[in-house]
Structure formats: structure tokens, C-alpha cells
Short mmCIF file of C-alpha atoms and ligand atoms in Angstrom, two decimals:
data_model
loop_
_atom_site.label_atom_id
_atom_site.label_comp_id
_atom_site.label_asym_id
_atom_site.label_seq_id
_atom_site.Cartn_x
_atom_site.Cartn_y
_atom_site.Cartn_z
CA MET A 342 87.50 129.85 95.52
CA ALA A 343 90.96 131.43 97.13
CA VAL A 344 94.29 131.62 95.51
CA ILE A 345 97.19 129.65 96.72
CA THR A 346 100.05 131.12 98.77
CA PRO A 347 102.06 129.53 101.33
CA GLN A 348 100.23 130.63 104.28
CA LEU A 349 96.83 129.32 102.89
CA PHE A 350 99.05 125.97 101.93
CA VAL A 351 100.15 125.64 105.14
CA ASP A 352 96.63 126.20 106.79
CA THR A 353 94.78 123.98 104.08
CA LEU A 354 97.58 121.23 104.71
CA ARG A 355 96.83 121.54 108.81
CA ARG A 356 92.80 121.12 108.41
CA VAL A 357 93.60 117.12 106.87
CA LEU A 358 96.77 116.53 109.05
CA PRO A 359 96.21 116.18 112.76
CA THR A 360 98.77 118.23 115.13
CA HIS A 361 101.57 115.82 116.23
CA PRO A 362 104.48 117.90 118.11
CA GLY A 363 106.97 116.13 117.04
CA GLY A 364 106.07 117.50 112.87
CA ILE A 365 104.63 115.50 110.35
CA ALA A 366 106.20 113.03 108.14
CA LEU A 367 106.07 112.26 104.59
CA HIS A 368 106.20 108.64 105.23
CA GLN A 369 105.93 106.44 108.22
CA PRO A 370 105.62 102.59 108.50
CA GLU A 371 103.10 101.11 111.34
CA PHE A 372 103.43 98.37 113.50
CA ALA A 373 99.57 97.25 114.36
CA GLY A 374 99.40 93.54 114.18
CA ASN A 375 101.49 90.44 114.78
CA GLU A 376 105.36 92.15 113.83
CA ARG A 377 105.83 91.69 117.05
CA ALA A 378 105.16 88.08 117.48
CA TYR A 379 106.91 86.82 113.92
CA VAL A 380 110.07 88.51 114.73
CA THR A 381 110.42 87.24 117.69
CA ASP A 382 109.46 83.54 116.59
CA CYS A 383 112.60 84.07 114.15
CA LEU A 384 114.89 84.92 117.21
CA ASP A 385 113.81 82.10 119.54
CA THR A 386 113.60 79.64 116.51
CA GLY A 387 117.02 80.65 115.04
CA TRP A 388 116.09 81.15 111.91
CA VAL A 389 116.77 84.77 111.32
CA SER A 390 118.70 84.28 108.14
CA SER A 391 118.22 83.38 104.15
CA VAL A 392 115.71 80.32 104.52
CA GLY A 393 113.08 79.78 106.85
CA ALA A 394 109.36 80.04 106.75
CA TYR A 395 108.41 83.47 106.53
CA VAL A 396 109.94 83.89 103.69
CA ASP A 397 107.89 80.58 101.59
CA ARG A 398 104.74 82.02 103.71
CA PHE A 399 105.48 85.31 102.34
CA GLU A 400 105.61 84.93 99.36
CA ARG A 401 102.37 83.00 99.29
CA MET A 402 100.84 85.32 100.40
CA LEU A 403 102.48 87.90 97.37
CA GLU A 404 100.78 85.69 94.91
CA GLU A 405 97.79 85.87 96.22
CA ILE A 406 97.72 89.54 96.66
CA CYS A 407 99.13 90.73 92.72
CA GLY A 408 97.83 87.78 91.29
CA VAL A 409 100.65 86.05 89.87
CA SER A 410 101.13 82.92 89.96
CA HIS A 411 105.03 83.30 91.15
CA ALA A 412 106.61 85.65 94.06
CA VAL A 413 110.29 85.47 94.92
CA ALA A 414 111.56 87.28 97.40
CA VAL A 415 114.62 89.49 97.31
CA VAL A 416 116.85 91.85 99.20
CA ASN A 417 115.53 95.35 98.12
CA GLY A 418 113.20 96.65 95.15
CA THR A 419 116.61 97.37 92.86
CA ALA A 420 118.38 94.10 93.40
CA ALA A 421 114.72 92.81 92.25
CA LEU A 422 114.59 95.40 89.06
CA HIS A 423 118.16 93.85 87.79
CA VAL A 424 117.16 90.29 88.04
CA ALA A 425 114.11 91.12 86.21
CA LEU A 426 115.83 93.08 83.75
CA LEU A 427 118.60 90.03 83.57
CA LEU A 428 115.74 87.54 83.34
CA ALA A 429 114.02 89.84 80.69
CA GLY A 430 117.25 89.37 78.24
CA VAL A 431 118.78 92.61 78.85
CA ARG A 432 122.70 92.93 78.06
CA ASN A 433 125.39 95.13 78.52
CA GLY A 434 125.66 97.51 75.75
CA ASP A 435 121.65 97.64 75.34
CA GLU A 436 119.50 100.38 75.87
CA VAL A 437 116.08 99.82 77.96
CA LEU A 438 113.09 102.15 77.80
CA VAL A 439 112.71 103.68 81.10
CA PRO A 440 110.03 106.79 82.24
CA ALA A 441 112.40 110.55 83.07
CA LEU A 442 110.24 110.89 86.54
CA THR A 443 110.70 108.08 88.19
CA PHE A 444 112.96 107.04 91.63
CA VAL A 445 116.75 107.50 90.38
CA ALA A 446 116.13 103.03 91.47
CA THR A 447 114.65 102.51 87.85
CA ALA A 448 117.75 103.16 86.14
CA ASN A 449 120.49 102.96 88.56
CA ALA A 450 118.76 98.89 88.64
CA VAL A 451 119.10 99.39 84.14
CA ARG A 452 123.20 100.53 84.57
CA GLN A 453 123.53 97.34 86.87
CA ALA A 454 122.32 95.18 84.40
CA GLY A 455 124.79 97.03 82.03
CA ALA A 456 122.74 98.33 79.97
CA VAL A 457 121.96 102.55 79.15
CA PRO A 458 118.67 104.01 80.13
CA HIS A 459 116.85 105.73 77.38
CA PHE A 460 114.24 108.48 78.72
CA VAL A 461 110.75 108.98 77.61
CA ASP A 462 107.37 111.11 78.61
CA SER A 463 105.43 110.67 81.24
CA ASP A 464 101.45 111.02 80.56
CA PRO A 465 100.35 114.60 83.07
CA THR A 466 97.53 113.01 84.81
CA ARG A 467 98.64 109.17 85.12
CA LEU A 468 102.02 110.60 85.96
CA GLY A 469 103.22 107.09 84.47
CA LEU A 470 104.72 106.68 80.88
CA ALA A 471 102.61 108.01 78.65
CA PRO A 472 101.37 105.60 74.78
CA ASP A 473 101.09 108.38 72.47
CA ALA A 474 104.10 109.90 73.25
CA LEU A 475 106.39 106.50 73.14
CA ALA A 476 104.57 105.57 70.84
CA ASP A 477 104.95 108.63 68.09
CA TRP A 478 109.22 108.32 69.47
CA LEU A 479 110.07 105.15 69.10
CA THR A 480 107.95 104.99 65.88
CA ARG A 481 110.70 108.01 64.87
CA ILE A 482 114.17 105.71 65.46
CA VAL A 483 113.07 101.32 66.03
CA GLU A 484 114.65 99.93 62.78
CA THR A 485 113.06 96.16 63.62
CA THR A 486 116.43 93.62 63.39
CA ASP A 487 116.82 89.94 63.14
CA ASN A 488 118.14 90.66 66.88
CA GLY A 489 115.11 93.09 67.44
CA PRO A 490 114.71 96.37 67.77
CA ARG A 491 117.54 98.84 67.73
CA ASN A 492 117.78 102.95 67.86
CA ARG A 493 118.81 103.51 65.10
CA GLN A 494 120.26 106.63 66.30
CA THR A 495 123.01 104.88 68.83
CA GLY A 496 123.43 101.85 66.82
CA ARG A 497 122.10 99.98 70.53
CA ARG A 498 119.60 97.40 70.62
CA ILE A 499 116.54 97.84 72.47
CA ALA A 500 115.99 95.35 74.76
CA ALA A 501 113.47 96.10 77.45
CA LEU A 502 110.57 98.57 78.76
CA VAL A 503 109.35 99.41 82.25
CA PRO A 504 106.98 101.00 83.16
CA MET A 505 106.81 102.53 86.42
CA HIS A 506 103.40 103.62 88.59
CA ALA A 507 103.86 106.70 89.83
CA PHE A 508 103.59 107.14 93.86
CA GLY A 509 100.88 104.15 93.43
CA HIS A 510 98.88 105.40 90.70
CA PRO A 511 98.63 103.60 87.36
CA VAL A 512 99.87 103.57 84.08
CA ASP A 513 97.68 102.48 81.09
CA MET A 514 98.54 99.75 80.93
CA ASP A 515 96.47 98.00 77.77
CA ALA A 516 98.11 100.76 75.44
CA LEU A 517 101.42 100.62 77.40
CA LEU A 518 101.47 96.10 76.08
CA ARG A 519 100.02 97.69 72.92
CA VAL A 520 103.08 99.66 71.90
CA ALA A 521 105.67 97.29 73.38
CA ALA A 522 104.03 94.06 71.35
CA ARG A 523 104.52 96.32 68.26
CA PHE A 524 107.77 96.75 68.56
CA ASP A 525 108.46 93.95 69.75
CA LEU A 526 109.64 94.55 73.64
CA PRO A 527 109.58 92.57 76.82
CA VAL A 528 107.78 94.44 79.21
CA VAL A 529 108.87 95.01 82.97
CA GLU A 530 106.96 96.34 84.99
CA ASP A 531 108.47 98.86 88.35
CA ALA A 532 105.70 97.97 91.00
CA ALA A 533 108.17 98.95 93.12
CA GLU A 534 105.54 101.45 94.96
CA SER A 535 101.92 100.17 93.92
CA LEU A 536 101.68 97.56 95.96
CA GLY A 537 98.08 97.29 95.72
CA SER A 538 96.73 99.26 93.04
CA GLN A 539 94.56 97.81 90.42
CA TYR A 540 94.53 98.85 86.71
CA HIS A 541 90.93 97.49 85.03
CA GLN A 542 90.48 95.51 88.64
CA ARG A 543 93.85 93.80 88.20
CA PRO A 544 96.78 94.45 90.14
CA CYS A 545 99.89 96.68 89.47
CA GLY A 546 102.72 94.07 88.99
CA SER A 547 101.07 91.40 87.40
CA PHE A 548 100.66 92.91 83.45
CA GLY A 549 104.79 92.62 82.60
CA ARG A 550 106.89 89.51 81.50
CA LEU A 551 108.72 89.75 85.06
CA ALA A 552 108.08 92.57 88.14
CA ALA A 553 109.63 94.36 90.64
CA ILE A 554 107.92 95.09 93.87
CA SER A 555 110.06 97.08 97.31
CA PHE A 556 108.82 96.79 100.76
CA ASN A 557 111.56 99.37 101.45
CA GLY A 558 110.33 101.62 105.13
CA ASN A 559 109.06 104.22 103.33
CA LYS A 560 106.59 102.05 100.77
CA ILE A 561 103.13 101.27 101.89
CA VAL A 562 104.46 98.48 103.20
CA THR A 563 108.05 97.08 104.51
CA THR A 564 110.14 94.06 105.30
CA GLY A 565 112.63 97.05 106.74
CA GLY A 566 113.89 96.61 103.26
CA GLY A 567 112.89 94.31 100.69
CA GLY A 568 111.98 93.52 97.52
CA ALA A 569 110.31 91.01 94.81
CA ILE A 570 110.38 89.56 91.68
CA LEU A 571 106.48 89.21 90.42
CA THR A 572 106.44 86.82 87.23
CA ASN A 573 103.53 84.18 85.88
CA ASP A 574 105.63 82.18 83.90
CA ALA A 575 107.71 79.24 86.33
CA ALA A 576 110.21 79.10 84.18
CA LEU A 577 111.74 82.67 84.83
CA ALA A 578 110.18 82.36 88.38
CA VAL A 579 113.36 79.09 88.92
CA ARG A 580 116.06 81.13 87.27
CA ALA A 581 115.05 83.60 89.65
CA LYS A 582 114.87 82.09 92.63
CA HIS A 583 118.68 80.38 91.13
CA LEU A 584 120.00 84.22 90.41
CA THR A 585 118.94 85.54 93.63
CA THR A 586 120.58 82.68 96.19
CA THR A 587 123.76 82.27 94.59
CA ALA A 588 122.78 79.62 91.82
CA LYS A 589 123.27 77.08 94.15
CA LEU A 590 122.62 73.19 93.14
CA PRO A 591 119.78 71.23 95.32
CA HIS A 592 121.34 68.10 97.10
CA ARG A 593 121.15 67.40 100.87
CA TRP A 594 125.56 67.60 101.34
CA GLU A 595 127.51 68.70 97.67
CA PHE A 596 128.01 72.06 97.85
CA VAL A 597 128.23 73.39 93.96
CA HIS A 598 126.96 75.92 92.44
CA ASP A 599 126.48 76.37 88.56
CA GLU A 600 126.71 80.05 87.57
CA PRO A 601 128.48 83.25 88.30
CA ALA A 602 124.37 84.55 90.68
CA PHE A 603 124.55 86.64 93.57
CA ASN A 604 122.83 86.75 97.19
CA TYR A 605 120.14 88.90 97.08
CA ARG A 606 117.58 86.96 99.03
CA LEU A 607 115.52 88.33 101.74
CA PRO A 608 116.36 87.15 104.87
CA ASN A 609 113.55 85.31 107.06
CA LEU A 610 114.13 87.92 109.75
CA ASN A 611 112.76 90.88 107.54
CA ALA A 612 110.11 88.10 105.54
CA ALA A 613 108.82 87.77 108.99
CA LEU A 614 108.31 91.23 109.43
CA GLY A 615 106.15 90.87 105.93
CA CYS A 616 104.04 88.32 106.18
CA ALA A 617 102.08 90.78 108.96
CA GLN A 618 102.74 93.53 107.03
CA LEU A 619 101.23 92.09 104.05
CA GLU A 620 98.10 90.63 106.37
CA GLN A 621 97.14 94.55 107.42
CA LEU A 622 97.82 95.27 103.85
CA ASP A 623 93.74 96.00 103.06
CA HIS A 624 93.73 97.80 106.11
CA MET A 625 96.61 100.58 105.07
CA LEU A 626 93.95 101.20 101.66
CA THR A 627 90.89 101.60 103.66
CA ARG A 628 92.80 104.76 105.04
CA LYS A 629 94.83 105.80 102.49
CA ARG A 630 92.16 105.69 100.13
CA HIS A 631 90.11 108.13 102.41
CA LEU A 632 93.23 110.30 103.28
CA ALA A 633 93.18 110.30 99.36
CA GLN A 634 89.50 112.04 99.52
CA LEU A 635 90.29 114.16 102.43
CA TYR A 636 93.04 116.38 100.78
CA GLN A 637 91.15 115.97 97.02
CA ALA A 638 88.33 117.77 99.32
CA ALA A 639 89.75 120.31 100.76
CA PHE A 640 92.26 121.06 97.87
CA ALA A 641 89.39 121.75 95.63
CA GLU A 642 88.89 124.66 97.07
CA VAL A 643 92.39 125.81 96.32
CA GLU A 644 93.39 127.77 93.49
CA GLY A 645 96.53 126.66 91.56
CA VAL A 646 96.65 123.08 92.43
CA ALA A 647 95.18 119.70 92.13
CA VAL A 648 95.20 116.88 93.90
CA ILE A 649 96.20 113.84 91.76
CA ALA A 650 93.40 111.42 91.74
CA GLU A 651 93.41 107.75 90.09
CA PRO A 652 92.49 107.93 86.94
CA ALA A 653 88.71 106.50 86.28
CA ASP A 654 89.95 102.86 85.18
CA SER A 655 91.94 102.23 88.32
CA SER A 656 92.43 102.09 92.32
CA SER A 657 95.23 103.43 93.80
CA ASN A 658 97.15 102.32 96.24
CA TYR A 659 97.77 106.30 96.84
CA TRP A 660 101.32 105.67 98.25
CA LEU A 661 102.02 109.42 97.74
CA ASN A 662 99.37 111.96 97.57
CA THR A 663 100.44 114.23 95.38
CA LEU A 664 99.61 117.85 94.47
CA VAL A 665 100.28 119.55 90.83
CA LEU A 666 101.02 123.08 91.11
CA ASP A 667 99.57 125.35 87.46
CA GLN A 668 101.87 127.16 85.77
CA THR A 669 101.03 130.30 87.00
CA ALA A 670 102.06 128.38 90.64
CA GLU A 671 104.55 126.74 89.57
CA PRO A 672 106.97 130.01 90.88
CA LEU A 673 105.82 128.82 94.46
CA ARG A 674 107.07 125.70 94.47
CA ASP A 675 109.96 126.85 97.15
CA ALA A 676 108.16 128.80 99.17
CA LEU A 677 105.27 126.38 99.46
CA LEU A 678 108.12 123.94 100.88
CA GLU A 679 109.89 126.76 103.15
CA ALA A 680 106.30 127.20 104.33
CA ALA A 681 105.73 124.27 105.51
CA HIS A 682 109.26 123.03 106.62
CA ALA A 683 108.65 126.06 108.71
CA ALA A 684 105.73 124.45 110.47
CA GLY A 685 106.94 121.32 110.93
CA ILE A 686 104.97 119.45 107.80
CA GLN A 687 107.13 117.70 105.65
CA VAL A 688 106.48 117.87 101.73
CA ARG A 689 108.76 117.18 98.88
CA PRO A 690 109.42 117.58 95.79
CA ALA A 691 108.61 114.95 92.58
CA TRP A 692 111.87 113.58 92.05
CA ARG A 693 114.70 115.68 89.45
CA PRO A 694 113.63 113.83 86.64
CA LEU A 695 116.80 111.43 85.69
CA HIS A 696 117.75 113.09 82.01
CA LEU A 697 119.06 115.97 84.19
CA LEU A 698 120.87 114.07 86.96
CA ALA A 699 124.66 114.80 85.28
CA MET A 700 125.17 111.18 85.56
CA HIS A 701 122.72 110.55 83.05
CA ALA A 702 123.09 113.66 80.57
CA ASP A 703 124.80 111.84 78.06
CA CYS A 704 121.90 109.57 77.69
CA PRO A 705 118.93 108.58 74.81
CA ARG A 706 116.00 110.33 75.17
CA ALA A 707 112.66 111.34 73.52
CA PRO A 708 111.40 114.38 74.11
CA LEU A 709 110.84 115.18 77.39
CA PRO A 710 108.01 117.89 78.44
CA VAL A 711 105.83 116.45 80.55
CA ALA A 712 107.96 115.10 82.72
CA GLU A 713 109.68 117.83 83.26
CA ALA A 714 107.21 119.97 83.60
CA LEU A 715 106.06 117.45 86.15
CA GLY A 716 109.43 117.98 87.43
CA ARG A 717 108.63 121.41 88.47
CA ARG A 718 105.55 120.94 89.61
CA LEU A 719 104.47 118.17 92.05
CA LEU A 720 104.67 118.35 94.83
CA ASN A 721 104.27 114.81 97.80
CA LEU A 722 102.53 115.63 100.99
CA PRO A 723 102.09 113.67 103.42
CA SER A 724 100.84 109.91 103.24
CA SER A 725 100.88 107.28 105.93
CA ALA A 726 98.51 104.95 106.63
CA GLU A 727 98.03 106.25 109.93
CA LEU A 728 96.54 110.38 108.51
CA GLY A 729 93.91 108.19 106.98
CA GLY A 730 92.68 106.82 110.60
CA GLN A 731 93.34 104.52 113.57
CA ALA A 732 95.32 101.38 113.29
CA LYS A 733 93.20 98.83 114.28
CA PRO A 734 92.89 98.35 118.01
C1 LIG B 1845 111.23 102.74 95.83
C2 LIG B 1845 111.77 102.39 94.78
C3 LIG B 1845 112.47 101.32 94.41
C4 LIG B 1845 113.20 100.59 95.14
O1 LIG B 1845 113.36 99.73 95.17
P1 LIG B 1845 114.18 99.97 96.91
O2 LIG B 1845 114.09 98.78 98.32
O3 LIG B 1845 114.48 100.74 97.41
O4 LIG B 1845 115.83 99.13 96.39
C5 LIG B 1845 112.47 100.78 92.35
N1 LIG B 1845 111.89 101.72 91.51
C6 LIG B 1845 110.98 102.47 92.14
C7 LIG B 1845 109.86 103.80 91.29
C8 LIG B 1845 110.94 103.08 93.67
O5 LIG B 1845 110.24 103.59 94.52
#
């Protein structure tokens, strides 16, 4: 075994990656199926905007794939999370438990709902929320009131728990659901990155009272921009549709709206792209999982780093392959990033943990040793599906 150096890092990446004159992006969309046909169909029929058959079809496909009874397509993943939080009962002045190690949108959605993010720690191997640390922390700070759990340090109600499946790797959902039940917390899954991932053979996004998915351009499949709210609760699904479509009362001609609401509709044009993309999800997953194996084999021979692998009880979509540096390799991080970029290979550090951003510095938080260490030690590797094999002709 050879110890990691910037040169060895680039050589190892090159053993896995094809040579590409333009360099290798972190993640690129691929349009190898019916995308053009479906989008052209929208243009030809004039159904490009806020209603249309592709929106319904996209929602039904998502229900099938995600194993839920209801999917509501919306304009992006952040909007999906915003409305999911509101429907879970989050109100102005509440706190919402979120991982410190997540994309900033998780906390933005909490703020949009008028609540305050309360950061909790991660598990070192799954990267998502750590159930035991969460239970210990809540035991210390929560007092139970008639109004639900309250943070005795801030006096605010704690209104929801938001696990996020980081880079596609499922959190330990059973353990987190037990903690949530014990403290009477509704669970809203931030499944933005985990379309196609499974925990105990069940799709991510099907565990919480509600879940949010993203179809941004860099996610495993894309609608250009888009998202969806998932739930098994029929009443919540009706509310989700109503709130995201300006709260218009159905009527043949009357034009009446019954509450302040949002225009979070996914245009038919975007849904058309999404239908074609979902048709190829399985093929995307096969190649992304193959790419993960290639990275794991290549880096197994390099000391000081490890590629994050799916937990034994789960199947990951490997949205972004992730390298973790050990303590001795951590000081090399910036040199590794420099070397990869100089070689035209886009490698990126994980998100800076959110409590370290100035705008969230005053938010309540648990001790966050794991999130802080991971924030310094994770690198995302190029992970487009095409790097794991050919698109279907
Ligand atoms: C992408 C993402 C979102 C937000 O989705 P958008 O469609 O970009 O608004 C939310 N949470 C996580 C963890 C994400 O990765």
C-alpha cells in the first residue's frame, strides 16, 4: 500500500476515469432517452406551463419508484421541503432538527417556514444523522409539554426532525424513527439526493410523514429544476397540491382562492423531461453503482483515504462518490484539491457544516464533533452515470 500524495490521488482517479479533453465534471446530466420527444410534444401541443399530462404522469411514476401513495411535483427541492415542513406542523418560532452536515437548502427551507434550524451531529460511516447522539442530546435538552417537545435551553417548541440521506447513502431510518417516536417528533425526510436509494429494501423518501426530492440539474435525474413532495397520507397530499398551486378552488369557471399560498408548480415542460429521465433511472443506478465499485477498488490500495460505501442494510444510488481522508491525510486536503483541478478533474470538498456559516452561527446546536471532522475530511469525486459505462443506444 502506498500512502496518499497529490500525485497518487490524480493517478488513482485517472485509473478509474476516462480521458476527456474538456476535463471531468463532478456530475453531469445525461439525455439519452425520450427527452427530446417528450419536450417537443409539449411545444407541439402548447402544453408547456403549469398544467399538463406530463405533470400527472411524472407524479404517478414517482409514486411507483418511491413506494409512496402520493407524489406532488413542485418547482424545486427547496420548495418541496418548505411545504413539507409546513404540512408537518412547523410554525413561526419553532425549532427544526437538521444535520449540521447537509446542503444549505435544508436549513433555508426551515428558515422559509419561519423556524430556526437546530443542528445535530452525523454518523461517521453513514454520514447522515447519528441516532444515538441525537437521543442523548434530546434527553438533555427536551422537556415534554402539552404543546409537544420543548427545548428547555431556548424555550422554543421543537417541531420536526429532518434526516438527510447524504450523497445517496441512507441514514439508519429505523433507529431515527424510534428516537422521533420517543420525543413525539414528526419526521420530514430530506431525500433530495437519494432517489433510487433503499434502506431495508424500502425506498428513501417513503419513511417520513412527508419527504422532499430534488430534480436539480446536478441530481441523479433532472427536470432542469424541480422537486417533489412525497407522502402516504392522502389528506396531506391534497393539502400539498392545494398549497403549491395558489390554493385555487376547483370550479369550471369561478376563479377563487381560499388561503395565502405558493406558486410552486412544476411546469409541464420540466415534467416531460422528468418522465424521460425516470424511464432511465435503473440504468443510471446500475452505472453509478458500478462506478462506485471502481473507485472503491482503486482507492483500496491507497493508504490514508477510503471511499464511503453503502451501509450493509442499504442500497445507495451513489449520487456523489465520497472519499474520506483519515486524520493523517487531512492536512493534505487542499493539495489534493489543487492537484485534481490542475489535472482537469472536478473534485469538491463536502459542504461546510452549516453552524460554521455566519448566518447560522447563533442557532441552537448539539455537540458536533463528527460533522466538523467530516466537514474537513470529505471530498466528492466525479460521479456522472456515464463514467460507469455507456448510455443505452
Ligand atoms: C439539492 C438539495 C436540496 C434542494 O433541492 P433544489 O432542487 O436545489 O432546491 C435540498 N437538500 C439537499 C440535501 C440537496 O442536496
